[in-house]
XYZ file of C-alpha atoms in Angstrom:
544
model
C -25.276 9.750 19.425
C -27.312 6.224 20.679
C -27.106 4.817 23.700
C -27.447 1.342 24.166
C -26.466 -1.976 26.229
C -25.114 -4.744 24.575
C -24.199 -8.016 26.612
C -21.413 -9.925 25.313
C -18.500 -11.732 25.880
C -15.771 -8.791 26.381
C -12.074 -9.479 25.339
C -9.879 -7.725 27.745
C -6.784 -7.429 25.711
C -4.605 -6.272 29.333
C -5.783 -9.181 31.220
C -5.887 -11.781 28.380
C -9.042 -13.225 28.621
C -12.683 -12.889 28.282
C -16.074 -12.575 30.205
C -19.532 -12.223 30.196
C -20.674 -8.312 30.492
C -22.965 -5.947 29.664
C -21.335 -3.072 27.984
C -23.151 0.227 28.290
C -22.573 2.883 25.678
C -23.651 6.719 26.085
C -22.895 9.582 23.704
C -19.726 7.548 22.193
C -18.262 6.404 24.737
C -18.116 3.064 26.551
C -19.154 4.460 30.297
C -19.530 0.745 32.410
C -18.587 -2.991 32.078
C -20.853 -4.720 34.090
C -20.189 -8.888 35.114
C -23.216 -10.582 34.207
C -24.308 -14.746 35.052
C -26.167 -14.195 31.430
C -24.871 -16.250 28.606
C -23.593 -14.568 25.881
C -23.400 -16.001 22.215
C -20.714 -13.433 20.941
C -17.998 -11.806 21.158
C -16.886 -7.877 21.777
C -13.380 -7.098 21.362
C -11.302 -3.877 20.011
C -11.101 -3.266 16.475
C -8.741 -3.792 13.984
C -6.206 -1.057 12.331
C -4.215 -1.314 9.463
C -0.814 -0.020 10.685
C 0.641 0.889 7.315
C -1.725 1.216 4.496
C -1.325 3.442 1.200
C -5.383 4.193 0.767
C -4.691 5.204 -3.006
C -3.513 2.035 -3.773
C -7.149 0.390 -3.388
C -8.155 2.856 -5.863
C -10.914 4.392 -4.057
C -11.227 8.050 -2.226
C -10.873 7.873 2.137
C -14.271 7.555 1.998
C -14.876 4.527 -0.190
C -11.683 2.651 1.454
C -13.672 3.094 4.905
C -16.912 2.225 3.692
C -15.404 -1.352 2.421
C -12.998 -1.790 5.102
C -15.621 -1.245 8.196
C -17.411 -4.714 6.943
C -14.075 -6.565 8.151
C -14.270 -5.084 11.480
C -11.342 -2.159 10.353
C -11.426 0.655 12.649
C -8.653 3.010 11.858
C -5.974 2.850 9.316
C -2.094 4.363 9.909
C -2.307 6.024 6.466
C 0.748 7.675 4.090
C -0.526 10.178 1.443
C 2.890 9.039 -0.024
C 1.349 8.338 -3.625
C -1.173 11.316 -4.158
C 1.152 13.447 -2.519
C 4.046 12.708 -5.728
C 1.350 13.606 -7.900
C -0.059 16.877 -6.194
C 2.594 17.524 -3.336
C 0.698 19.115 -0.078
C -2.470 19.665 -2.562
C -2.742 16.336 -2.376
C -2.309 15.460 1.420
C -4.754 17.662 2.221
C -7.448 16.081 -0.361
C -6.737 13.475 1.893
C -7.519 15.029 5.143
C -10.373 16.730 3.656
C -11.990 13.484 2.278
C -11.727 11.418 4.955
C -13.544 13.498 7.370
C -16.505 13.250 5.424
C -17.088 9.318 6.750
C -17.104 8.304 10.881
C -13.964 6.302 10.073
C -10.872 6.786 12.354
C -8.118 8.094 9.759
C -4.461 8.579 11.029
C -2.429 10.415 8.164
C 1.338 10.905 7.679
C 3.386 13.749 6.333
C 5.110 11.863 3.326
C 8.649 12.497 3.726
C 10.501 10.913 0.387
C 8.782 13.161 -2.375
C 9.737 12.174 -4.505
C 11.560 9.594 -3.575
C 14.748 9.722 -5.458
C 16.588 12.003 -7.460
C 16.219 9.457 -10.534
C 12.354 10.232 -11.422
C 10.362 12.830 -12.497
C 7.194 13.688 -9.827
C 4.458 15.859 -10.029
C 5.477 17.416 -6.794
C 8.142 18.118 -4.226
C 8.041 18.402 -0.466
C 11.051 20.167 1.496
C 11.790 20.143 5.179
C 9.185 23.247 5.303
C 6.403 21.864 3.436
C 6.831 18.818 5.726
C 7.353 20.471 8.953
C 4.359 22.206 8.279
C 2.269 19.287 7.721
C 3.712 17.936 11.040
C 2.266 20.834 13.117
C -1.315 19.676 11.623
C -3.343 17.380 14.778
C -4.256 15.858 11.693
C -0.952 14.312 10.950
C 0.280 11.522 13.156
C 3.829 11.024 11.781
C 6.369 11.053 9.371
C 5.833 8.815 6.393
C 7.735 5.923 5.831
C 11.546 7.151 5.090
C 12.564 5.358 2.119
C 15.563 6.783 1.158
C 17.346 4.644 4.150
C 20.914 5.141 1.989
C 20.212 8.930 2.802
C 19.324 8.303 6.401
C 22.917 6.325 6.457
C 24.841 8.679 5.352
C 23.401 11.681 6.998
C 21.345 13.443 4.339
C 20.746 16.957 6.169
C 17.562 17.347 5.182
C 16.090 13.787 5.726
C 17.218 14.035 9.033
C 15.908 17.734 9.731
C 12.274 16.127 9.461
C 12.667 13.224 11.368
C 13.668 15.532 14.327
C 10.905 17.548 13.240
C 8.953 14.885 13.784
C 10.717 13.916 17.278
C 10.549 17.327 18.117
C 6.471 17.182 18.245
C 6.162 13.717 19.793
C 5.481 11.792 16.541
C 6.705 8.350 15.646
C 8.692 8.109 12.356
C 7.961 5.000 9.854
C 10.697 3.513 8.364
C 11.331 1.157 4.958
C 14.617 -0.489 4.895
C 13.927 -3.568 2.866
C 17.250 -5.947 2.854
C 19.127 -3.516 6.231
C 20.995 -5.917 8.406
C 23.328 -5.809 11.618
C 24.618 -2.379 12.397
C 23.643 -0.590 9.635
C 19.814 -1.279 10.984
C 20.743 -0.378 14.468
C 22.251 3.226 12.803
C 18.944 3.394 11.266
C 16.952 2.980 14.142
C 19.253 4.968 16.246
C 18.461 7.880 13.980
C 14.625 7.874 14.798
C 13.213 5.329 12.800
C 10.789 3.136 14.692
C 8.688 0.755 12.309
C 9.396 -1.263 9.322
C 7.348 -2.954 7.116
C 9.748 -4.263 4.406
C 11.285 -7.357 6.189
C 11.456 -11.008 3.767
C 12.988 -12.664 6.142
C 12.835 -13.230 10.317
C 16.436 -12.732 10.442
C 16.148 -9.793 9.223
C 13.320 -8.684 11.516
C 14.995 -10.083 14.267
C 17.684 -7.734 13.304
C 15.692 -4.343 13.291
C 13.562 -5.670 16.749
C 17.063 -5.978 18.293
C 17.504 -2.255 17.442
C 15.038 -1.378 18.836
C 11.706 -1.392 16.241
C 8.515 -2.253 16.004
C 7.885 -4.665 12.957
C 4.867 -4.453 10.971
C 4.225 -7.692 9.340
C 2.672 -6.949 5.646
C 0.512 -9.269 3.419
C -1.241 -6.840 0.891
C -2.067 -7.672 -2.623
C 1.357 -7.009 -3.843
C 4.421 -7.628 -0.909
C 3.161 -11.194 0.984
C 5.470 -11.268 3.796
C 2.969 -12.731 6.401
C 4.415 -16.435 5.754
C 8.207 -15.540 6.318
C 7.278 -13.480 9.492
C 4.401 -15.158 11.537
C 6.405 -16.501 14.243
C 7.162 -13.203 15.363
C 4.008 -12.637 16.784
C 4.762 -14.978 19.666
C 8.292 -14.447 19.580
C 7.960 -10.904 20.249
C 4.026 -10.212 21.510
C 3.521 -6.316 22.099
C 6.588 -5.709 19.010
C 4.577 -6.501 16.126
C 1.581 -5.445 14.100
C -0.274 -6.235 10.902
C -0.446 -4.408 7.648
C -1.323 -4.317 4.316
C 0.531 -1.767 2.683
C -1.042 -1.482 -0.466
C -4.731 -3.234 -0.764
C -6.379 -3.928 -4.271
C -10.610 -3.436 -4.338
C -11.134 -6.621 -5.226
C -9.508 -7.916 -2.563
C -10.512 -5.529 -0.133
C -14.105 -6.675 -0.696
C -13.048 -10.366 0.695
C -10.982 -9.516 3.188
C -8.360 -7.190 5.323
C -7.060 -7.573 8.841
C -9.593 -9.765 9.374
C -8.094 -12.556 7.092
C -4.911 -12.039 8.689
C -5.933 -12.944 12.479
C -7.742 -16.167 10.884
C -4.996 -16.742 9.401
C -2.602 -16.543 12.247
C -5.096 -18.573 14.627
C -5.276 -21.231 11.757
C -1.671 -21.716 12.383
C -1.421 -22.421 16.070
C -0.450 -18.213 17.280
C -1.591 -17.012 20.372
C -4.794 -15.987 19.625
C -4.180 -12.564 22.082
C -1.131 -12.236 20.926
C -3.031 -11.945 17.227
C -5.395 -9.505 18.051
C -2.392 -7.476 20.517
C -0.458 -7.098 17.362
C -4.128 -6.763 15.335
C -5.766 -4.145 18.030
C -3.774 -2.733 20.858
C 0.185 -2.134 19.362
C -0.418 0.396 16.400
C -2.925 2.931 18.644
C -0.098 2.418 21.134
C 2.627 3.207 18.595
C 0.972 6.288 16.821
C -1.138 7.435 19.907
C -4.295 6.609 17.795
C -7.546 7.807 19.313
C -8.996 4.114 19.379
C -10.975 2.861 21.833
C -9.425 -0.208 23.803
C -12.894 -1.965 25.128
C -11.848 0.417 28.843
C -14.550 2.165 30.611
C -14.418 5.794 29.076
C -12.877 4.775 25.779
C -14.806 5.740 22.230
C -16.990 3.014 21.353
C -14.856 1.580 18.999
C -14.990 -2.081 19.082
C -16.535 -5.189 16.373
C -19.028 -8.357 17.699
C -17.740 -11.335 16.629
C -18.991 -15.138 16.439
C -15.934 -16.232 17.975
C -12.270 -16.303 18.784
C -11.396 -18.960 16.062
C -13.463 -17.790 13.125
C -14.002 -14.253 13.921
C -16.863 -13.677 11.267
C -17.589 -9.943 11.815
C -21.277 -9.319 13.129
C -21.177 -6.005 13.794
C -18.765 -2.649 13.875
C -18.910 0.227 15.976
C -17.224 3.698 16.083
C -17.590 6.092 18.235
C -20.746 4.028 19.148
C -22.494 4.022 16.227
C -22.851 0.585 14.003
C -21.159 1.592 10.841
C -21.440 -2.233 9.532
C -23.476 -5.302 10.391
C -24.032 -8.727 8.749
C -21.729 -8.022 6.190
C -22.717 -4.432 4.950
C -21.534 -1.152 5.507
C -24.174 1.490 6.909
C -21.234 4.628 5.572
C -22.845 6.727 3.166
C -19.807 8.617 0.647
C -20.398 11.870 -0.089
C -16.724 12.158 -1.844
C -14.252 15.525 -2.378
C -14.205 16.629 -5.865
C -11.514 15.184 -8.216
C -8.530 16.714 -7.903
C -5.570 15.761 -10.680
C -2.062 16.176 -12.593
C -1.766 15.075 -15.808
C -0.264 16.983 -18.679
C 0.834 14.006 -21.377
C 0.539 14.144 -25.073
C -0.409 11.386 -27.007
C 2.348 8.565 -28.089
C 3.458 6.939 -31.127
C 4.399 3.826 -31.403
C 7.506 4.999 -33.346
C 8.874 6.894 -29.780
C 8.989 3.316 -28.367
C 11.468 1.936 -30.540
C 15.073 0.563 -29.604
C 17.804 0.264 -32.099
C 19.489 -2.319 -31.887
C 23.117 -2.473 -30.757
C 24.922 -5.592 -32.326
C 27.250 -7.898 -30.147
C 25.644 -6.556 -26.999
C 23.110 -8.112 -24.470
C 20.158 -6.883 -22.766
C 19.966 -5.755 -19.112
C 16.498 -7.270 -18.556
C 14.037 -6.831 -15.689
C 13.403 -10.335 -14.434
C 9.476 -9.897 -12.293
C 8.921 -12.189 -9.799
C 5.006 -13.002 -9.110
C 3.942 -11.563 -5.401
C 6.956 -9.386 -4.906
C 8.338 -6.041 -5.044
C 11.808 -7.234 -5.875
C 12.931 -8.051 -9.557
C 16.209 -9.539 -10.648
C 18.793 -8.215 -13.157
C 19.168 -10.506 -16.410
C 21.186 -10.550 -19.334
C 19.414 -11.874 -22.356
C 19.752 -11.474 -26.304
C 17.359 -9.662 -28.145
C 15.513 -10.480 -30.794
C 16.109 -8.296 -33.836
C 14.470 -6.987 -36.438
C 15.077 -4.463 -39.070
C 17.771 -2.901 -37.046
C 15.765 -2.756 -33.773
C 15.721 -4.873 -30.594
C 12.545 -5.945 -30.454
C 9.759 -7.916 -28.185
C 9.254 -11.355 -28.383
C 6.634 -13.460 -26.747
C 7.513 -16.434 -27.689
C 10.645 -15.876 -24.912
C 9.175 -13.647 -22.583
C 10.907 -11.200 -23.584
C 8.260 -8.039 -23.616
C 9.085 -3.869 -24.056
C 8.143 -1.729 -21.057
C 8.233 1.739 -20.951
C 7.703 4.691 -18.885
C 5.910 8.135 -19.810
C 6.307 11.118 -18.289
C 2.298 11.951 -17.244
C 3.550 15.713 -16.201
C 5.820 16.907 -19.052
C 3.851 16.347 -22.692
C 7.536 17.474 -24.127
C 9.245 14.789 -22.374
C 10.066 11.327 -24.166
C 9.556 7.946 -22.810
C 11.942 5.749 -21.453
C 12.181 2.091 -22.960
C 13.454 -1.134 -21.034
C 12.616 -4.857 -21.713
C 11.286 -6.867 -19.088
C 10.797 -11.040 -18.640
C 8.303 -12.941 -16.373
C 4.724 -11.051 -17.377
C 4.054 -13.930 -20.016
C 1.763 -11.823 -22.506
C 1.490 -13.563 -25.467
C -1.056 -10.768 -27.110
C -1.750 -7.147 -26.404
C -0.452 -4.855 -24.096
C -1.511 -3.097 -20.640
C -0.953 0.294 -19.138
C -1.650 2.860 -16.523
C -0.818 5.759 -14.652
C -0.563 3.696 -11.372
C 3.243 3.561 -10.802
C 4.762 3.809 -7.804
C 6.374 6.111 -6.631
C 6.327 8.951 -9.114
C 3.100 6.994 -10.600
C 4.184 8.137 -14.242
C 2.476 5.827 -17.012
C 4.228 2.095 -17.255
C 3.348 -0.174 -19.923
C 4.414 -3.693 -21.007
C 3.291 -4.731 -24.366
C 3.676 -6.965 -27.098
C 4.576 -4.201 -29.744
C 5.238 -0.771 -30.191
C 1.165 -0.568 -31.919
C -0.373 -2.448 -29.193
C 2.285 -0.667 -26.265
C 1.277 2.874 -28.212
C -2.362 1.963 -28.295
C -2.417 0.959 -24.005
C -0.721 3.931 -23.581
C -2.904 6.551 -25.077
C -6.184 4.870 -23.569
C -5.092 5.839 -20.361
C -4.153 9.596 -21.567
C -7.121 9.651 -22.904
C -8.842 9.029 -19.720
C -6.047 11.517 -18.065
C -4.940 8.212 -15.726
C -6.444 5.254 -15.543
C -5.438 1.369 -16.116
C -6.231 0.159 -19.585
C -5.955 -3.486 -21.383
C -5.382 -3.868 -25.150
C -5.504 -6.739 -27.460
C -7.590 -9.496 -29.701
C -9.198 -5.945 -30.921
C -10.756 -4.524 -28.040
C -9.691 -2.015 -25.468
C -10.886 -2.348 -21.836
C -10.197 1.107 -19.071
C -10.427 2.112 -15.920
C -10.775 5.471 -15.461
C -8.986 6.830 -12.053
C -10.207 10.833 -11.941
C -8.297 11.215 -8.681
C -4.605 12.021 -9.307
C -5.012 9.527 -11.964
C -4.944 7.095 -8.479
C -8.362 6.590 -7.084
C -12.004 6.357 -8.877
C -14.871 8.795 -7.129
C -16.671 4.997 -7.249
C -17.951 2.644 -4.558
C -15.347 -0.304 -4.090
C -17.868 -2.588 -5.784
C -18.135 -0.942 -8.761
C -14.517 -0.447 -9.095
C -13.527 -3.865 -7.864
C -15.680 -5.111 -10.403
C -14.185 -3.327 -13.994
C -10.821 -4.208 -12.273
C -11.754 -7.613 -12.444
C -12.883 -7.389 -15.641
C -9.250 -5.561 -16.724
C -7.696 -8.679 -15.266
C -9.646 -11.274 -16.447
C -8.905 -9.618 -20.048
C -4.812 -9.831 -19.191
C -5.216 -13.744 -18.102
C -6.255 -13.938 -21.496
C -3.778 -12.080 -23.477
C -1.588 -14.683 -21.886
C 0.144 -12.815 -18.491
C 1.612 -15.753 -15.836
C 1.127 -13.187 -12.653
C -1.525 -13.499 -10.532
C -2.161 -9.388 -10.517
C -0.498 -7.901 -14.026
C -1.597 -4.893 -13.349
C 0.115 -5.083 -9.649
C 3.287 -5.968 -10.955
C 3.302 -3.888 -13.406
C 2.686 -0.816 -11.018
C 5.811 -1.297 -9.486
C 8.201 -1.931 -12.259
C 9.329 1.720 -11.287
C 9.623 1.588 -7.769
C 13.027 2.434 -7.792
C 13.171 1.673 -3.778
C 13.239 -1.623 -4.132
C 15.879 -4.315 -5.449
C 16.909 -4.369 -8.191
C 16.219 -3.224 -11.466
C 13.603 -0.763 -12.205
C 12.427 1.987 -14.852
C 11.519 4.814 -14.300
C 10.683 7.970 -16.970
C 14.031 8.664 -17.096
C 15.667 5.651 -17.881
C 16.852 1.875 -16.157
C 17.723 2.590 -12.081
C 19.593 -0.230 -10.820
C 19.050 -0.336 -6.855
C 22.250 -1.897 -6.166
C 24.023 1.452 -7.956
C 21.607 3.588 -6.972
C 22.019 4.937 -10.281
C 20.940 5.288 -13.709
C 22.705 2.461 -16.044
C 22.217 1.432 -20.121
C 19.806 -0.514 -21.347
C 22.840 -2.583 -23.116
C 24.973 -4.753 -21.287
């Protein structure tokens, strides 16, 4: 490991403020802080950690994730294997584990406890109160995954509540993800362990869950954008909050990450320590993170900056070592083998037909553009030939979901409105949570045709329409590319560009369409074995 002196000015996140030092750095560690009368251009200050991220979600290994992320002045992320473990169960997790410590990058993994995460969907995987206790006795694993099935928690599910004291039992914070709990049911939600959640819309509703006693993380990620609704509670409540992304798209993660969000939050008028408290200092506090803190006889783990308004990253240490300066990364990837489920036969675009039912209605997913939630609707179909078919022209497309584990099982078919596709149709084996195949086409041929490109890949993403077919081939769990973020960033712009011109409305097709079976979130959903209705918390007809 260097040694080395740097003289900056040092942000001193306990005594909010800053001074000019010279920092001296031997075998990884910071070992003096020395006042100095020199002037000092820059700025030295902890660095930043994504408190709830799903790494499979940016489509790249540990590795990859890390070597982008480091250029933004990330040092750690709180990470939950959630997706990769539905698709290979503790197989998975450890993948993980094993990938990440192949990069100096300060990974703090979870032991997913929702998989999968209802009863209503059919996963690659399962992981009992064993398979998750186990994972908990790991040094490796630094808490218990976000606990989605908050209904369980509520009404005392044995098991769900054997690993969260599984997880109290060995000192380790449980996440939580309660989207829409308010009043006392929150507070019986905390009170059974739960101590972060990321799923807030509103400040009441954070207000509510800080009163019982959480910490709020405060998520803007490609998909969920939650930062405008809950800013003020970084001033409201300094020392409660943090940042996250949840789930982080390549091509954004090449512009931007926590980064953005402390511009962001100085652009509006928030304390600027109060930012980098919530940015820096709460989530290795929370999880017990082995982050340095800019304290004599921390690891070296800190970013130069140009300022404490623009906070253009210069430079990023860990453990002492520059793993990113002037805007590249100095990680070299040496990534885990592939690793994968997927056991799908091909489809015919004959399976993915709906007779039609006369006199009845449609109960139609309505999407929303930059949210997890969808609405219920009741619409007519259009008919033809005895079926209930698609129709563009109203925005009123077929989406189904195929069972990537089970070639013998048959797909489920639903109708959604807001993707806007006038041509074409799009697929992939990105679907959260059970990440099955979802697909939202035009017509059966062109839904059939999506559908197959991504089997034939054995998981991908894949665009269809005006006669060409554009993929994305995701070799990890049908989740993550063995790719640098670059090159994956750039064929996923390529797969959106190609759905802005088949006609979508959303901003990320692909996004939305990857959780039209998130059956955790309001309020209608599909997943491979039919339409879930949130509300029910139950399977209900397609018809009306």
């Amino acid at each position: 490991m260097s040694s080395f002196k740097l003289f900056a000015n040092v942000v001193d996140l306990s005594a909010r403020s800053s001074k000019p030092a010279a920092m001296i750095v031997e075998a990884g560690r910071i070992v003096a802080i020395e006042a100095t009368e020199k002037a000092c251009p820059t700025f030295v200050l902890p660095g930043f950690v994504d408190s709830h991220v799903h790494i499979e979600s940016s489509m790249l290994t540990p590795g990859h994730f890390a070597q982008a992320a480091v250029v933004h002045g990330t040092v750690a992320t709180v990470s939950d294997p959630h997706e990769i473990a539905n698709v290979l169960g503790v197989k998975g997790v450890r993948y993980m584990l094993e990938d990440a410590k192949r990069v100096p990058f300060k990974f703090a993994f979870g032991a997913p406890s929702c998989v999968p995460a209802t009863a209503f969907e059919s996963a690659g995987a399962a992981l009992d109160v064993t398979d998750v206790t186990k994972l908990l006795d790991d040094p490796a694993i630094y808490y218990l995954s976000e606990v989605m099935n908050f209904p369980g928690v509520l009404a005392n599910d044995p098991d769900l509540h054997a690993m969260i004291q599984a997880a109290k039992q060995r000192g380790k914070p449980v996440d939580g993800h309660a989207p829409g709990l308010r009043g006392a049911e929150a507070r019986q939600y905390a009170d059974a362990g739960i101590t972060t959640d990321h799923e807030c819309f509103t400040l009441e509703e954070a207000e509510d869950k800080l009163n019982a006693g959480m910490t709020i993380q405060i998520r803007e990620g490609s998909a969920a954008k939650n930062f405008e609704a809950l800013w003020p509670l970084i001033d409201r409540y300094p020392g409660r909050v943090m940042l996250c992304s949840d789930d982080k798209h390549p091509d954004e993660l090449i512009r931007g990450h926590i980064d953005a969000l402390v511009r962001r939050a100085i652009a509006i008028g928030c304390d600027p320590y109060n930012v980098l408290i919530a940015a820096c200092q709460v989530p290795v506090r929370h999880y017990g993170l082995p982050v340095g803190q800019l304290k004599v006889g921390d690891p070296a783990d800190f970013i130069e900056v140009d300022s404490l308004t623009e906070f253009r990253v210069l430079r990023t240490f860990i453990d002492g070592e520059t793993v990113a300066e002037q805007g590249r990364s100095n990680i070299e990837v040496d990534p885990a083998g592939p690793v994968n489920y997927f056991e799908c036969g091909r489809q015919s675009a004959q399976g993915f037909a709906v007779p039609d039912r006369p006199d009845a209605k449609l109960r139609v997913i309505g999407a929303i553009d930059g949210q997890l939630v969808t609405n219920e609707l009741a619409m007519e179909p259009t008919r033809c030939d005895g079926l209930a078919v698609a129709d563009p022209s109203r925005d009123i497309l077929k989406l189904v979901a195929v069972n990537r584990y089970d070639a013998r099982a048959k797909p489920a078919v639903a109708f959604v409105h807001g993707f806007g596709l006038q041509r074409g149709a799009i697929a992939g084996s990105v679907g959260h949570d059970s990440h099955n195949i979802l697909a939202v086409g035009t017509s059966d041929q062109d839904l059939a045709e999506a559908v197959n490109a991504v089997i034939q890949e054995r998981g991908g993403l894949a665009a269809v329409g005006d006669g060409s077919i554009k993929t994305l081939a995701l070799d990890v769990g049908g989740l993550m590319s063995v790719r640098p973020c670059e090159q994956v960033a750039r064929d996923y712009e390529a797969l959106c560009k190609m759905t802005q011109e088949l006609g979508t409305t959303l901003a990320s097709a692909f996004m939305t369409l990857s959780f039209m079976g998130l059956l955790v979130i309001p309020q209608l959903k599909l997943s491979d074995r039919g339409l879930f209705d949130f509300n029910r918390f139950d399977l209900v007809d397609l018809w009306v």
